[in-house]
C-alpha positions as a Python dict, from the first residue, in 0.01 Angstrom:
ca = {
    (1, 'M'): (0, 0, 0),
    (2, 'T'): (13, 313, 216),
    (3, 'A'): (9, 556, -73),
    (4, 'A'): (-288, 401, -254),
    (5, 'I'): (-602, 613, -296),
    (6, 'I'): (-892, 428, -130),
    (7, 'F'): (-1252, 531, -197),
    (8, 'A'): (-1443, 242, -35),
    (9, 'S'): (-1407, 21, 270),
    (10, 'N'): (-1523, -301, 428),
    (11, 'K'): (-1801, -217, 672),
    (12, 'L'): (-1810, -364, 1022),
    (13, 'G'): (-2159, -508, 1000),
    (14, 'V'): (-2359, -591, 1313),
    (15, 'V'): (-2157, -609, 1634),
    (16, 'H'): (-2300, -749, 1960),
    (17, 'D'): (-2242, -670, 2328),
    (18, 'D'): (-2085, -1008, 2403),
    (19, 'Q'): (-1832, -961, 2123),
    (20, 'M'): (-1732, -620, 2258),
    (21, 'Q'): (-1691, -765, 2607),
    (22, 'L'): (-1471, -1044, 2474),
    (23, 'M'): (-1253, -782, 2308),
    (24, 'L'): (-1224, -583, 2630),
    (25, 'D'): (-1146, -901, 2825),
    (26, 'K'): (-867, -985, 2580),
    (27, 'F'): (-684, -663, 2672),
    (28, 'N'): (-804, -636, 3037),
    (29, 'L'): (-990, -314, 2965),
    (30, 'G'): (-1284, -352, 3203),
    (31, 'K'): (-1657, -400, 3170),
    (32, 'L'): (-1851, -274, 2870),
    (33, 'I'): (-2073, 30, 2922),
    (34, 'S'): (-2170, 117, 2563),
    (35, 'F'): (-2056, 129, 2202),
    (36, 'Q'): (-2165, 303, 1884),
    (37, 'K'): (-2040, 395, 1539),
    (38, 'T'): (-1825, 706, 1531),
    (39, 'V'): (-1970, 1013, 1362),
    (40, 'N'): (-1646, 1088, 1176),
    (41, 'G'): (-1534, 731, 1123),
    (42, 'A'): (-1248, 620, 902),
    (43, 'M'): (-1456, 500, 606),
    (44, 'G'): (-1701, 310, 827),
    (45, 'Q'): (-1425, 116, 1000),
    (46, 'T'): (-1451, 267, 1348),
    (47, 'M'): (-1664, 241, 1661),
    (48, 'Y'): (-1658, 428, 1991),
    (49, 'V'): (-1636, 192, 2291),
    (50, 'S'): (-1684, 288, 2656),
    (51, 'S'): (-1593, 70, 2956),
    (52, 'N'): (-1541, 131, 3326),
    (53, 'E'): (-1169, 151, 3245),
    (54, 'G'): (-1189, 423, 2981),
    (55, 'E'): (-1296, 519, 2630),
    (56, 'F'): (-1157, 357, 2317),
    (57, 'I'): (-1180, 350, 1939),
    (58, 'L'): (-1220, 15, 1765),
    (59, 'K'): (-1097, 1, 1405),
    (60, 'G'): (-1188, -320, 1227),
    (61, 'N'): (-1216, -514, 904),
    (62, 'P'): (-891, -391, 742),
    (63, 'L'): (-898, -231, 398),
    (64, 'Y'): (-590, -424, 289),
    (65, 'P'): (-342, -673, 441),
    (66, 'G'): (-108, -502, 684),
    (67, 'Q'): (-322, -191, 741),
    (68, 'F'): (-305, -211, 1119),
    (69, 'I'): (62, -311, 1128),
    (70, 'E'): (135, -7, 916),
    (71, 'E'): (-72, 228, 1128),
    (72, 'K'): (89, 97, 1449),
    (73, 'Y'): (434, 158, 1298),
    (74, 'F'): (351, 517, 1207),
    (75, 'I'): (184, 594, 1540),
    (76, 'E'): (470, 451, 1745),
    (77, 'N'): (731, 639, 1543),
    (78, 'I'): (541, 969, 1556),
    (79, 'H'): (503, 925, 1932),
    (80, 'K'): (876, 860, 1968),
    (81, 'R'): (1009, 1117, 1720),
    (82, 'T'): (774, 1416, 1763),
    (83, 'N'): (556, 1600, 2013),
    (84, 'V'): (238, 1527, 1815),
    (85, 'T'): (-36, 1355, 2017),
    (86, 'V'): (-140, 1022, 1864),
    (87, 'P'): (-356, 737, 1999),
    (88, 'T'): (-111, 516, 2185),
    (89, 'P'): (-93, 237, 2288),
    (90, 'Y'): (-220, 101, 1957),
    (91, 'L'): (-332, -258, 2017),
    (92, 'I'): (-385, -518, 1744),
    (93, 'D'): (-572, -850, 1745),
    (94, 'D'): (-472, -1035, 1427),
    (95, 'S'): (-715, -1321, 1490),
    (96, 'E'): (-1069, -1318, 1354),
    (97, 'E'): (-1216, -1519, 1641),
    (98, 'I'): (-1432, -1248, 1797),
    (99, 'F'): (-1575, -1047, 1506),
    (100, 'G'): (-1486, -1249, 1197),
    (101, 'W'): (-1224, -986, 1109),
    (102, 'S'): (-907, -853, 1269),
    (103, 'Y'): (-907, -517, 1444),
    (104, 'S'): (-708, -257, 1632),
    (105, 'L'): (-797, -78, 1952),
    (106, 'M'): (-669, 259, 2068),
    (107, 'P'): (-755, 521, 2333),
    (108, 'C'): (-1016, 779, 2243),
    (109, 'L'): (-850, 1122, 2245),
    (110, 'Q'): (-1012, 1436, 2387),
    (111, 'G'): (-1129, 1726, 2174),
    (112, 'E'): (-1350, 1781, 1873),
    (113, 'H'): (-1311, 1837, 1501),
    (114, 'M'): (-1254, 2199, 1396),
    (115, 'N'): (-1539, 2171, 1144),
    (116, 'S'): (-1794, 2055, 1402),
    (117, 'E'): (-2120, 2249, 1402),
    (118, 'H'): (-2044, 2373, 1753),
    (119, 'L'): (-1703, 2517, 1665),
    (120, 'K'): (-1823, 2664, 1336),
    (121, 'I'): (-2039, 2909, 1529),
    (122, 'T'): (-1822, 2965, 1839),
    (123, 'L'): (-1468, 3009, 1706),
    (124, 'S'): (-1355, 3371, 1694),
    (125, 'T'): (-1126, 3511, 1424),
    (126, 'A'): (-839, 3502, 1675),
    (127, 'D'): (-919, 3136, 1749),
    (128, 'K'): (-909, 3051, 1379),
    (129, 'F'): (-569, 3216, 1333),
    (130, 'K'): (-436, 3031, 1637),
    (131, 'I'): (-564, 2699, 1501),
    (132, 'A'): (-409, 2766, 1159),
    (133, 'E'): (-81, 2833, 1338),
    (134, 'L'): (-115, 2510, 1538),
    (135, 'I'): (-182, 2315, 1218),
    (136, 'A'): (135, 2458, 1062),
    (137, 'K'): (345, 2375, 1366),
    (138, 'T'): (198, 2025, 1396),
    (139, 'L'): (274, 1952, 1031),
    (140, 'A'): (625, 2092, 1066),
    (141, 'D'): (678, 1863, 1367),
    (142, 'L'): (544, 1561, 1175),
    (143, 'H'): (768, 1642, 881),
    (144, 'S'): (1076, 1656, 1102),
    (145, 'W'): (1080, 1277, 1061),
    (146, 'K'): (1328, 1263, 773),
    (147, 'V'): (1427, 949, 583),
    (148, 'T'): (1679, 860, 315),
    (149, 'R'): (1447, 738, 37),
    (150, 'F'): (1112, 820, -119),
    (151, 'G'): (868, 533, -87),
    (152, 'E'): (604, 355, 117),
    (153, 'L'): (622, 118, 411),
    (154, 'D'): (668, -252, 339),
    (155, 'T'): (470, -412, 624),
    (156, 'N'): (649, -745, 575),
    (157, 'N'): (982, -608, 699),
    (158, 'L'): (897, -250, 813),
    (159, 'N'): (1144, -105, 565),
    (160, 'I'): (1074, 170, 311),
    (161, 'A'): (1005, 26, -34),
    (162, 'A'): (1133, 284, -282),
    (163, 'F'): (897, 418, -547),
    (164, 'E'): (969, 270, -887),
    (165, 'G'): (1178, 501, -1103),
    (166, 'S'): (1179, 815, -889),
    (167, 'Y'): (948, 1019, -668),
    (168, 'T'): (880, 1256, -958),
    (169, 'I'): (784, 969, -1188),
    (170, 'W'): (563, 815, -921),
    (171, 'L'): (380, 1143, -850),
    (172, 'Y'): (337, 1241, -1214),
    (173, 'N'): (210, 895, -1307),
    (174, 'R'): (-51, 919, -1032),
    (175, 'I'): (-175, 1252, -1165),
    (176, 'K'): (-192, 1117, -1521),
    (177, 'F'): (-373, 803, -1401),
    (178, 'W'): (-642, 1002, -1218),
    (179, 'L'): (-682, 1239, -1511),
    (180, 'E'): (-757, 940, -1734),
    (181, 'D'): (-990, 799, -1468),
    (182, 'A'): (-1177, 1132, -1451),
    (183, 'K'): (-1262, 1094, -1820),
    (184, 'K'): (-1505, 816, -1721),
    (185, 'Y'): (-1721, 1062, -1531),
    (186, 'S'): (-1654, 1403, -1685),
    (187, 'V'): (-1517, 1593, -1978),
    (188, 'I'): (-1137, 1617, -1974),
    (189, 'T'): (-1032, 1782, -2299),
    (190, 'D'): (-701, 1773, -2485),
    (191, 'E'): (-658, 2133, -2378),
    (192, 'D'): (-701, 2028, -2013),
    (193, 'L'): (-437, 1759, -2056),
    (194, 'R'): (-196, 1998, -2226),
    (195, 'W'): (-236, 2246, -1943),
    (196, 'A'): (-171, 1979, -1677),
    (197, 'N'): (130, 1841, -1865),
    (198, 'L'): (278, 2189, -1907),
    (199, 'L'): (237, 2257, -1535),
    (200, 'M'): (411, 1931, -1450),
    (201, 'E'): (687, 1986, -1702),
    (202, 'D'): (750, 2336, -1567),
    (203, 'S'): (785, 2190, -1216),
    (204, 'K'): (984, 1879, -1300),
    (205, 'E'): (1326, 2025, -1222),
    (206, 'A'): (1204, 2143, -882),
    (207, 'F'): (1093, 1790, -797),
    (208, 'D'): (1405, 1628, -939),
    (209, 'D'): (1617, 1862, -727),
    (210, 'F'): (1420, 1784, -410),
    (211, 'T'): (1620, 1521, -220),
    (212, 'S'): (1493, 1538, 138),
    (213, 'P'): (1198, 1298, 179),
    (214, 'S'): (1007, 1298, 504),
    (215, 'F'): (702, 1139, 657),
    (216, 'V'): (382, 1246, 478),
    (217, 'M'): (49, 1182, 650),
    (218, 'G'): (-128, 1182, 314),
    (219, 'D'): (-470, 1282, 449),
    (220, 'F'): (-434, 1579, 684),
    (221, 'K'): (-785, 1725, 713),
    (222, 'P'): (-1031, 1828, 989),
    (223, 'G'): (-1177, 1478, 1013),
    (224, 'N'): (-839, 1336, 1115),
    (225, 'F'): (-738, 1565, 1399),
    (226, 'L'): (-896, 1706, 1713),
    (227, 'I'): (-863, 2044, 1882),
    (228, 'H'): (-914, 2121, 2248),
    (229, 'P'): (-907, 2440, 2459),
    (230, 'G'): (-601, 2386, 2680),
    (231, 'M'): (-505, 2572, 2996),
    (232, 'N'): (-399, 2887, 2813),
    (233, 'S'): (-500, 2843, 2448),
    (234, 'W'): (-616, 2600, 2185),
    (235, 'E'): (-413, 2286, 2122),
    (236, 'I'): (-426, 2004, 1870),
    (237, 'S'): (-515, 1722, 2103),
    (238, 'G'): (-493, 1427, 1867),
    (239, 'L'): (-400, 1313, 1518),
    (240, 'F'): (-507, 980, 1369),
    (241, 'D'): (-573, 774, 1055),
    (242, 'F'): (-246, 702, 876),
    (243, 'T'): (-389, 479, 604),
    (244, 'N'): (-247, 696, 323),
    (245, 'S'): (90, 777, 478),
    (246, 'Y'): (420, 744, 294),
    (247, 'F'): (759, 917, 257),
    (248, 'G'): (782, 1200, 6),
    (249, 'D'): (745, 1576, -29),
    (250, 'P'): (595, 1703, 298),
    (251, 'I'): (431, 2014, 152),
    (252, 'S'): (168, 1790, -5),
    (253, 'D'): (18, 1763, 346),
    (254, 'L'): (-68, 2135, 336),
    (255, 'I'): (-300, 2112, 38),
    (256, 'K'): (-627, 1996, 193),
    (257, 'M'): (-626, 2264, 463),
    (258, 'I'): (-529, 2537, 215),
    (259, 'T'): (-813, 2428, -14),
    (260, 'I'): (-1064, 2432, 272),
    (261, 'Y'): (-959, 2783, 369),
    (262, 'L'): (-975, 2906, 8),
    (263, 'D'): (-1319, 2751, -46),
    (264, 'N'): (-1442, 2916, 276),
    (265, 'G'): (-1321, 3257, 162),
    (266, 'E'): (-1048, 3254, 430),
    (267, 'A'): (-736, 3308, 222),
    (268, 'E'): (-583, 3503, 511),
    (269, 'L'): (-588, 3186, 723),
    (270, 'A'): (-424, 2986, 444),
    (271, 'S'): (-160, 3258, 414),
    (272, 'H'): (-96, 3250, 789),
    (273, 'L'): (-63, 2871, 787),
    (274, 'L'): (194, 2887, 506),
    (275, 'K'): (387, 3173, 669),
    (276, 'V'): (421, 2982, 997),
    (277, 'Y'): (501, 2653, 827),
    (278, 'F'): (775, 2786, 599),
    (279, 'D'): (903, 3034, 860),
    (280, 'G'): (1110, 3250, 626),
    (281, 'S'): (1222, 2980, 383),
    (282, 'E'): (1406, 3136, 90),
    (283, 'E'): (1347, 2875, -180),
    (284, 'K'): (1015, 3034, -283),
    (285, 'E'): (1029, 2961, -656),
    (286, 'A'): (1092, 2587, -613),
    (287, 'L'): (824, 2573, -342),
    (288, 'K'): (573, 2744, -571),
    (289, 'K'): (637, 2497, -850),
    (290, 'R'): (602, 2194, -625),
    (291, 'I'): (298, 2315, -435),
    (292, 'K'): (113, 2390, -761),
    (293, 'V'): (163, 2029, -874),
    (294, 'H'): (46, 1898, -535),
    (295, 'M'): (-263, 2116, -572),
    (296, 'L'): (-323, 1971, -920),
    (297, 'H'): (-287, 1620, -777),
    (298, 'Q'): (-546, 1678, -504),
    (299, 'R'): (-788, 1868, -725),
    (300, 'V'): (-798, 1601, -995),
    (301, 'L'): (-895, 1351, -724),
    (302, 'D'): (-1163, 1586, -593),
    (303, 'W'): (-1289, 1661, -944),
    (304, 'G'): (-1322, 1295, -1040),
    (305, 'C'): (-1489, 1201, -712),
    (306, 'A'): (-1740, 1488, -725),
    (307, 'K'): (-1827, 1422, -1089),
    (308, 'A'): (-1867, 1047, -1033),
    (309, 'M'): (-2093, 1099, -730),
    (310, 'N'): (-2289, 1391, -881),
    (311, 'M'): (-2176, 1612, -591),
    (312, 'V'): (-2028, 1906, -783),
    (313, 'T'): (-2037, 2226, -579),
    (314, 'W'): (-1901, 2458, -851),
    (315, 'D'): (-2015, 2556, -1201),
    (316, 'N'): (-2065, 2215, -1361),
    (317, 'E'): (-1979, 2354, -1705),
    (318, 'L'): (-1644, 2497, -1597),
    (319, 'P'): (-1353, 2331, -1783),
    (320, 'F'): (-1124, 2124, -1563),
    (321, 'S'): (-810, 2327, -1634),
    (322, 'H'): (-986, 2658, -1561),
    (323, 'W'): (-1119, 2522, -1232),
    (324, 'V'): (-783, 2387, -1114),
    (325, 'E'): (-584, 2685, -1237),
    (326, 'S'): (-772, 2915, -1001),
    (327, 'Y'): (-639, 2700, -713),
    (328, 'T'): (-284, 2661, -842),
    (329, 'N'): (-260, 3037, -899),
    (330, 'S'): (-406, 3109, -556),
    (331, 'V'): (-172, 2879, -366),
    (332, 'A'): (130, 3017, -552),
    (333, 'S'): (23, 3376, -475),
    (334, 'L'): (4, 3292, -106),
    (335, 'L'): (377, 3229, -111),
    (336, 'E'): (461, 3574, -249),
}
């Protein structure tokens, strides 16, 4: 289930003080001071909880069976295998006695989101380059967790369930599925489909030849990590929300940050991120082909969502293929 695209969640509903205190009592975490919904919550699933023993994040009412088991597995492995800061210990209460739904509880990490209103106006150009560098190094550290098969976690046995057919088939089928889905809310022409299919066909060999799957967060974006001014410089002080994680091509995790930089007119930051991440890699042509398909994958999701919710921020009459091609060309040019 890790690799599924989820657009909606089960809300927490009304939570009372006595319920929160029962939860804290269960884990010997002190007396309740306060609690409130998080500003950047994981699809309405999270609450900030403060007690005289510390500050915590409650994540409740799972989106699917095994969500918290899965997240605990990823967090514990990232903590063990990398230097990336994650919220550990990650506690789980499988019973529904207190809230009417199961939940997890984790420490609240220090820092703030890089897209906070405060940081938007205070970060210098040098700060932004440093943060782009930190993002690249954090992703490279995450992706050092290599595995032997492409797939997603089976929470019944904590083994990797291989994607049906191959990774290439799985990825291409997802793109085709979301292209068809986008037709419900927007115009996707035969020309758009031909363009997408040609791009995928041109990149197929590069994907078929890629045989080194690694951990993929699946949703690396400003809302899912925190930055903090350390003793000497900025640091990424926490990474969280592994609901969409799986094992595949790690460069797919670069796409959301590259897109944000491009949309903000900060191509130089995207270029710096890529330069640090790839650190002189020589397989440029294969990388270009794969990263263009990953950009197509993300942009078709963004296109369909924006059209469905009437939240288009670009020329609404622009054909899909023209819109996406500007991004696929841009990301490829950054690797020159």
